[in-house]
Amino acid sequence: MDRMDAIYEHPGELAATDPIRLLAIRDTPLSVDEVFAAAGDDAAGGTALFVGTVRDHDGGTDVTGLGYSAHPSAEAEMRRIAEKVAADFPVRALAAVHRVGELSVGDLAVVVAVSCPHRAEAFAACRRLIDDLKREVPIWKHQTFADGTDEWVGA
């Protein structure tokens, strides 16, 4: 057996038995440190982190604030997506939190992190996690604009 064969036989190269460490929808400010810590794993060689913030514009119009609302099934949908990501990648640990309520420009709206044995897997798994969460979890955004108009996104 050569060295590479031995590496891929190590338990740390495999997905963890229960890699989902933190999933939540919160009406309080989010913490990057909390999500990063939850996604930590000694067998992980890479941890990818995504932080989504409220930006000051959308579609060429200044945004003054926004509110997020979630369906009661939103956390269950987050779990379903997290389980799928963990099944498709060698995830050692995964964490995701999304904010609801009224937010201001610059506030954290979503924080996700995934750790895997290698960086390429961590990047791919994190991208899949955030893309699927944004596309499939029933969370709706109500934006207000500087010109007095507003818009619901995802509703």
JSON list of C-alpha atoms in Angstrom, two decimals:
[
{"chain": "A", "resi": 1, "resn": "MET", "atom": "CA", "xyz": [0.00, 0.00, 0.00]},
{"chain": "A", "resi": 2, "resn": "ASP", "atom": "CA", "xyz": [1.42, 3.41, -0.92]},
{"chain": "A", "resi": 3, "resn": "ARG", "atom": "CA", "xyz": [1.08, 6.59, 1.15]},
{"chain": "A", "resi": 4, "resn": "MET", "atom": "CA", "xyz": [-1.95, 7.92, -0.78]},
{"chain": "A", "resi": 5, "resn": "ASP", "atom": "CA", "xyz": [-3.89, 4.70, -0.20]},
{"chain": "A", "resi": 6, "resn": "ALA", "atom": "CA", "xyz": [-3.15, 4.97, 3.52]},
{"chain": "A", "resi": 7, "resn": "ILE", "atom": "CA", "xyz": [-4.32, 8.61, 3.58]},
{"chain": "A", "resi": 8, "resn": "TYR", "atom": "CA", "xyz": [-7.71, 7.77, 2.11]},
{"chain": "A", "resi": 9, "resn": "GLU", "atom": "CA", "xyz": [-8.19, 4.90, 4.56]},
{"chain": "A", "resi": 10, "resn": "HIS", "atom": "CA", "xyz": [-7.89, 7.28, 7.52]},
{"chain": "A", "resi": 11, "resn": "PRO", "atom": "CA", "xyz": [-11.26, 7.95, 9.24]},
{"chain": "A", "resi": 12, "resn": "GLY", "atom": "CA", "xyz": [-10.63, 11.70, 9.00]},
{"chain": "A", "resi": 13, "resn": "GLU", "atom": "CA", "xyz": [-10.92, 11.52, 5.21]},
{"chain": "A", "resi": 14, "resn": "LEU", "atom": "CA", "xyz": [-14.54, 10.41, 5.52]},
{"chain": "A", "resi": 15, "resn": "ALA", "atom": "CA", "xyz": [-17.67, 12.32, 6.39]},
{"chain": "A", "resi": 16, "resn": "ALA", "atom": "CA", "xyz": [-18.42, 12.52, 10.10]},
{"chain": "A", "resi": 17, "resn": "THR", "atom": "CA", "xyz": [-21.24, 10.36, 11.42]},
{"chain": "A", "resi": 18, "resn": "ASP", "atom": "CA", "xyz": [-23.25, 13.40, 12.55]},
{"chain": "A", "resi": 19, "resn": "PRO", "atom": "CA", "xyz": [-21.70, 16.50, 10.96]},
{"chain": "A", "resi": 20, "resn": "ILE", "atom": "CA", "xyz": [-24.61, 18.91, 11.44]},
{"chain": "A", "resi": 21, "resn": "ARG", "atom": "CA", "xyz": [-23.53, 20.94, 14.46]},
{"chain": "A", "resi": 22, "resn": "LEU", "atom": "CA", "xyz": [-25.70, 24.07, 14.30]},
{"chain": "A", "resi": 23, "resn": "LEU", "atom": "CA", "xyz": [-28.83, 25.02, 12.35]},
{"chain": "A", "resi": 24, "resn": "ALA", "atom": "CA", "xyz": [-30.99, 27.93, 13.43]},
{"chain": "A", "resi": 25, "resn": "ILE", "atom": "CA", "xyz": [-33.24, 30.76, 12.44]},
{"chain": "A", "resi": 26, "resn": "ARG", "atom": "CA", "xyz": [-32.85, 33.65, 14.87]},
{"chain": "A", "resi": 27, "resn": "ASP", "atom": "CA", "xyz": [-34.34, 37.05, 15.55]},
{"chain": "A", "resi": 28, "resn": "THR", "atom": "CA", "xyz": [-31.13, 38.19, 17.24]},
{"chain": "A", "resi": 29, "resn": "PRO", "atom": "CA", "xyz": [-27.81, 39.30, 15.70]},
{"chain": "A", "resi": 30, "resn": "LEU", "atom": "CA", "xyz": [-25.71, 36.49, 14.21]},
{"chain": "A", "resi": 31, "resn": "SER", "atom": "CA", "xyz": [-22.15, 35.61, 15.18]},
{"chain": "A", "resi": 32, "resn": "VAL", "atom": "CA", "xyz": [-19.51, 34.60, 12.64]},
{"chain": "A", "resi": 33, "resn": "ASP", "atom": "CA", "xyz": [-17.38, 33.29, 15.52]},
{"chain": "A", "resi": 34, "resn": "GLU", "atom": "CA", "xyz": [-20.17, 31.00, 16.75]},
{"chain": "A", "resi": 35, "resn": "VAL", "atom": "CA", "xyz": [-20.75, 29.49, 13.30]},
{"chain": "A", "resi": 36, "resn": "PHE", "atom": "CA", "xyz": [-17.04, 29.11, 12.61]},
{"chain": "A", "resi": 37, "resn": "ALA", "atom": "CA", "xyz": [-16.51, 27.40, 15.97]},
{"chain": "A", "resi": 38, "resn": "ALA", "atom": "CA", "xyz": [-19.45, 25.05, 15.39]},
{"chain": "A", "resi": 39, "resn": "ALA", "atom": "CA", "xyz": [-17.98, 24.01, 12.03]},
{"chain": "A", "resi": 40, "resn": "GLY", "atom": "CA", "xyz": [-14.57, 23.26, 13.50]},
{"chain": "A", "resi": 41, "resn": "ASP", "atom": "CA", "xyz": [-13.24, 19.71, 13.37]},
{"chain": "A", "resi": 42, "resn": "ASP", "atom": "CA", "xyz": [-9.74, 18.39, 14.02]},
{"chain": "A", "resi": 43, "resn": "ALA", "atom": "CA", "xyz": [-9.90, 16.16, 10.93]},
{"chain": "A", "resi": 44, "resn": "ALA", "atom": "CA", "xyz": [-10.81, 19.04, 8.62]},
{"chain": "A", "resi": 45, "resn": "GLY", "atom": "CA", "xyz": [-8.09, 20.52, 6.46]},
{"chain": "A", "resi": 46, "resn": "GLY", "atom": "CA", "xyz": [-10.43, 23.20, 5.12]},
{"chain": "A", "resi": 47, "resn": "THR", "atom": "CA", "xyz": [-13.32, 25.24, 6.44]},
{"chain": "A", "resi": 48, "resn": "ALA", "atom": "CA", "xyz": [-15.27, 27.44, 4.06]},
{"chain": "A", "resi": 49, "resn": "LEU", "atom": "CA", "xyz": [-17.37, 30.24, 5.51]},
{"chain": "A", "resi": 50, "resn": "PHE", "atom": "CA", "xyz": [-19.96, 32.44, 3.81]},
{"chain": "A", "resi": 51, "resn": "VAL", "atom": "CA", "xyz": [-21.38, 35.57, 5.40]},
{"chain": "A", "resi": 52, "resn": "GLY", "atom": "CA", "xyz": [-24.35, 37.29, 3.76]},
{"chain": "A", "resi": 53, "resn": "THR", "atom": "CA", "xyz": [-24.89, 40.93, 4.72]},
{"chain": "A", "resi": 54, "resn": "VAL", "atom": "CA", "xyz": [-27.57, 43.52, 4.00]},
{"chain": "A", "resi": 55, "resn": "ARG", "atom": "CA", "xyz": [-26.24, 45.70, 1.20]},
{"chain": "A", "resi": 56, "resn": "ASP", "atom": "CA", "xyz": [-27.15, 49.35, 0.61]},
{"chain": "A", "resi": 57, "resn": "HIS", "atom": "CA", "xyz": [-28.59, 48.87, -2.88]},
{"chain": "A", "resi": 58, "resn": "ASP", "atom": "CA", "xyz": [-30.53, 46.46, -5.08]},
{"chain": "A", "resi": 59, "resn": "GLY", "atom": "CA", "xyz": [-31.39, 46.79, -8.73]},
{"chain": "A", "resi": 60, "resn": "GLY", "atom": "CA", "xyz": [-29.96, 50.30, -8.93]},
{"chain": "A", "resi": 61, "resn": "THR", "atom": "CA", "xyz": [-32.02, 51.60, -5.99]},
{"chain": "A", "resi": 62, "resn": "ASP", "atom": "CA", "xyz": [-30.73, 52.52, -2.53]},
{"chain": "A", "resi": 63, "resn": "VAL", "atom": "CA", "xyz": [-31.89, 50.12, 0.20]},
{"chain": "A", "resi": 64, "resn": "THR", "atom": "CA", "xyz": [-32.65, 51.65, 3.60]},
{"chain": "A", "resi": 65, "resn": "GLY", "atom": "CA", "xyz": [-33.50, 48.41, 5.41]},
{"chain": "A", "resi": 66, "resn": "LEU", "atom": "CA", "xyz": [-35.17, 45.07, 5.16]},
{"chain": "A", "resi": 67, "resn": "GLY", "atom": "CA", "xyz": [-37.02, 42.47, 7.10]},
{"chain": "A", "resi": 68, "resn": "TYR", "atom": "CA", "xyz": [-36.88, 38.70, 6.85]},
{"chain": "A", "resi": 69, "resn": "SER", "atom": "CA", "xyz": [-39.84, 36.43, 7.58]},
{"chain": "A", "resi": 70, "resn": "ALA", "atom": "CA", "xyz": [-39.70, 32.64, 7.77]},
{"chain": "A", "resi": 71, "resn": "HIS", "atom": "CA", "xyz": [-42.33, 29.95, 7.34]},
{"chain": "A", "resi": 72, "resn": "PRO", "atom": "CA", "xyz": [-42.65, 27.60, 10.37]},
{"chain": "A", "resi": 73, "resn": "SER", "atom": "CA", "xyz": [-41.11, 24.81, 8.24]},
{"chain": "A", "resi": 74, "resn": "ALA", "atom": "CA", "xyz": [-37.95, 26.82, 7.50]},
{"chain": "A", "resi": 75, "resn": "GLU", "atom": "CA", "xyz": [-35.69, 25.09, 10.06]},
{"chain": "A", "resi": 76, "resn": "ALA", "atom": "CA", "xyz": [-36.85, 21.65, 8.90]},
{"chain": "A", "resi": 77, "resn": "GLU", "atom": "CA", "xyz": [-36.02, 22.66, 5.32]},
{"chain": "A", "resi": 78, "resn": "MET", "atom": "CA", "xyz": [-32.59, 23.87, 6.44]},
{"chain": "A", "resi": 79, "resn": "ARG", "atom": "CA", "xyz": [-32.00, 20.46, 8.03]},
{"chain": "A", "resi": 80, "resn": "ARG", "atom": "CA", "xyz": [-33.10, 18.63, 4.86]},
{"chain": "A", "resi": 81, "resn": "ILE", "atom": "CA", "xyz": [-30.66, 20.69, 2.77]},
{"chain": "A", "resi": 82, "resn": "ALA", "atom": "CA", "xyz": [-27.83, 20.28, 5.31]},
{"chain": "A", "resi": 83, "resn": "GLU", "atom": "CA", "xyz": [-28.36, 16.51, 5.34]},
{"chain": "A", "resi": 84, "resn": "LYS", "atom": "CA", "xyz": [-28.21, 16.42, 1.53]},
{"chain": "A", "resi": 85, "resn": "VAL", "atom": "CA", "xyz": [-24.95, 18.43, 1.49]},
{"chain": "A", "resi": 86, "resn": "ALA", "atom": "CA", "xyz": [-23.51, 16.14, 4.16]},
{"chain": "A", "resi": 87, "resn": "ALA", "atom": "CA", "xyz": [-24.49, 13.11, 2.07]},
{"chain": "A", "resi": 88, "resn": "ASP", "atom": "CA", "xyz": [-22.92, 14.50, -1.12]},
{"chain": "A", "resi": 89, "resn": "PHE", "atom": "CA", "xyz": [-19.59, 15.69, 0.35]},
{"chain": "A", "resi": 90, "resn": "PRO", "atom": "CA", "xyz": [-17.18, 14.34, 3.01]},
{"chain": "A", "resi": 91, "resn": "VAL", "atom": "CA", "xyz": [-18.43, 16.90, 5.54]},
{"chain": "A", "resi": 92, "resn": "ARG", "atom": "CA", "xyz": [-16.72, 16.81, 8.93]},
{"chain": "A", "resi": 93, "resn": "ALA", "atom": "CA", "xyz": [-18.89, 19.63, 10.36]},
{"chain": "A", "resi": 94, "resn": "LEU", "atom": "CA", "xyz": [-21.56, 22.01, 9.10]},
{"chain": "A", "resi": 95, "resn": "ALA", "atom": "CA", "xyz": [-23.30, 25.04, 10.61]},
{"chain": "A", "resi": 96, "resn": "ALA", "atom": "CA", "xyz": [-25.85, 27.55, 9.30]},
{"chain": "A", "resi": 97, "resn": "VAL", "atom": "CA", "xyz": [-27.87, 30.36, 10.85]},
{"chain": "A", "resi": 98, "resn": "HIS", "atom": "CA", "xyz": [-30.27, 32.81, 9.20]},
{"chain": "A", "resi": 99, "resn": "ARG", "atom": "CA", "xyz": [-31.66, 35.98, 10.67]},
{"chain": "A", "resi": 100, "resn": "VAL", "atom": "CA", "xyz": [-35.31, 37.03, 10.71]},
{"chain": "A", "resi": 101, "resn": "GLY", "atom": "CA", "xyz": [-36.83, 40.33, 11.75]},
{"chain": "A", "resi": 102, "resn": "GLU", "atom": "CA", "xyz": [-35.85, 43.88, 10.87]},
{"chain": "A", "resi": 103, "resn": "LEU", "atom": "CA", "xyz": [-32.25, 44.39, 9.73]},
{"chain": "A", "resi": 104, "resn": "SER", "atom": "CA", "xyz": [-30.21, 47.44, 8.78]},
{"chain": "A", "resi": 105, "resn": "VAL", "atom": "CA", "xyz": [-27.62, 47.91, 6.07]},
{"chain": "A", "resi": 106, "resn": "GLY", "atom": "CA", "xyz": [-24.47, 46.05, 7.11]},
{"chain": "A", "resi": 107, "resn": "ASP", "atom": "CA", "xyz": [-26.24, 43.55, 9.40]},
{"chain": "A", "resi": 108, "resn": "LEU", "atom": "CA", "xyz": [-25.49, 39.85, 9.00]},
{"chain": "A", "resi": 109, "resn": "ALA", "atom": "CA", "xyz": [-28.40, 38.04, 7.33]},
{"chain": "A", "resi": 110, "resn": "VAL", "atom": "CA", "xyz": [-26.96, 34.53, 7.00]},
{"chain": "A", "resi": 111, "resn": "VAL", "atom": "CA", "xyz": [-23.77, 32.74, 8.07]},
{"chain": "A", "resi": 112, "resn": "VAL", "atom": "CA", "xyz": [-22.86, 29.23, 6.90]},
{"chain": "A", "resi": 113, "resn": "ALA", "atom": "CA", "xyz": [-19.70, 27.17, 7.31]},
{"chain": "A", "resi": 114, "resn": "VAL", "atom": "CA", "xyz": [-18.62, 23.72, 6.20]},
{"chain": "A", "resi": 115, "resn": "SER", "atom": "CA", "xyz": [-15.45, 21.86, 7.07]},
{"chain": "A", "resi": 116, "resn": "CYS", "atom": "CA", "xyz": [-14.12, 18.94, 5.05]},
{"chain": "A", "resi": 117, "resn": "PRO", "atom": "CA", "xyz": [-10.84, 17.04, 4.85]},
{"chain": "A", "resi": 118, "resn": "HIS", "atom": "CA", "xyz": [-9.67, 19.26, 1.94]},
{"chain": "A", "resi": 119, "resn": "ARG", "atom": "CA", "xyz": [-10.30, 22.85, 0.82]},
{"chain": "A", "resi": 120, "resn": "ALA", "atom": "CA", "xyz": [-11.84, 22.06, -2.57]},
{"chain": "A", "resi": 121, "resn": "GLU", "atom": "CA", "xyz": [-14.50, 19.91, -0.90]},
{"chain": "A", "resi": 122, "resn": "ALA", "atom": "CA", "xyz": [-15.14, 22.58, 1.73]},
{"chain": "A", "resi": 123, "resn": "PHE", "atom": "CA", "xyz": [-15.59, 25.30, -0.89]},
{"chain": "A", "resi": 124, "resn": "ALA", "atom": "CA", "xyz": [-17.93, 23.15, -3.00]},
{"chain": "A", "resi": 125, "resn": "ALA", "atom": "CA", "xyz": [-20.00, 22.01, -0.03]},
{"chain": "A", "resi": 126, "resn": "CYS", "atom": "CA", "xyz": [-20.31, 25.54, 1.37]},
{"chain": "A", "resi": 127, "resn": "ARG", "atom": "CA", "xyz": [-21.39, 26.88, -2.02]},
{"chain": "A", "resi": 128, "resn": "ARG", "atom": "CA", "xyz": [-24.01, 24.17, -2.38]},
{"chain": "A", "resi": 129, "resn": "LEU", "atom": "CA", "xyz": [-25.25, 24.81, 1.16]},
{"chain": "A", "resi": 130, "resn": "ILE", "atom": "CA", "xyz": [-25.77, 28.56, 0.74]},
{"chain": "A", "resi": 131, "resn": "ASP", "atom": "CA", "xyz": [-27.15, 28.28, -2.80]},
{"chain": "A", "resi": 132, "resn": "ASP", "atom": "CA", "xyz": [-29.68, 25.62, -1.80]},
{"chain": "A", "resi": 133, "resn": "LEU", "atom": "CA", "xyz": [-30.65, 27.45, 1.39]},
{"chain": "A", "resi": 134, "resn": "LYS", "atom": "CA", "xyz": [-31.32, 30.67, -0.50]},
{"chain": "A", "resi": 135, "resn": "ARG", "atom": "CA", "xyz": [-33.24, 28.85, -3.24]},
{"chain": "A", "resi": 136, "resn": "GLU", "atom": "CA", "xyz": [-35.28, 26.36, -1.18]},
{"chain": "A", "resi": 137, "resn": "VAL", "atom": "CA", "xyz": [-35.80, 27.50, 2.41]},
{"chain": "A", "resi": 138, "resn": "PRO", "atom": "CA", "xyz": [-39.04, 29.49, 2.81]},
{"chain": "A", "resi": 139, "resn": "ILE", "atom": "CA", "xyz": [-37.55, 32.75, 4.05]},
{"chain": "A", "resi": 140, "resn": "TRP", "atom": "CA", "xyz": [-38.82, 35.96, 2.46]},
{"chain": "A", "resi": 141, "resn": "LYS", "atom": "CA", "xyz": [-37.16, 39.36, 2.27]},
{"chain": "A", "resi": 142, "resn": "HIS", "atom": "CA", "xyz": [-39.08, 42.65, 2.41]},
{"chain": "A", "resi": 143, "resn": "GLN", "atom": "CA", "xyz": [-36.85, 45.48, 1.21]},
{"chain": "A", "resi": 144, "resn": "THR", "atom": "CA", "xyz": [-37.52, 49.18, 1.71]},
{"chain": "A", "resi": 145, "resn": "PHE", "atom": "CA", "xyz": [-35.93, 51.71, -0.60]},
{"chain": "A", "resi": 146, "resn": "ALA", "atom": "CA", "xyz": [-34.81, 55.31, -0.19]},
{"chain": "A", "resi": 147, "resn": "ASP", "atom": "CA", "xyz": [-37.42, 56.46, -2.72]},
{"chain": "A", "resi": 148, "resn": "GLY", "atom": "CA", "xyz": [-40.24, 55.20, -0.42]},
{"chain": "A", "resi": 149, "resn": "THR", "atom": "CA", "xyz": [-41.03, 52.05, -2.40]},
{"chain": "A", "resi": 150, "resn": "ASP", "atom": "CA", "xyz": [-40.74, 48.52, -1.14]},
{"chain": "A", "resi": 151, "resn": "GLU", "atom": "CA", "xyz": [-40.51, 45.00, -2.54]},
{"chain": "A", "resi": 152, "resn": "TRP", "atom": "CA", "xyz": [-40.97, 41.41, -1.39]},
{"chain": "A", "resi": 153, "resn": "VAL", "atom": "CA", "xyz": [-38.29, 39.02, -2.64]},
{"chain": "A", "resi": 154, "resn": "GLY", "atom": "CA", "xyz": [-38.82, 35.27, -2.68]},
{"chain": "A", "resi": 155, "resn": "ALA", "atom": "CA", "xyz": [-42.46, 35.52, -1.63]}
]
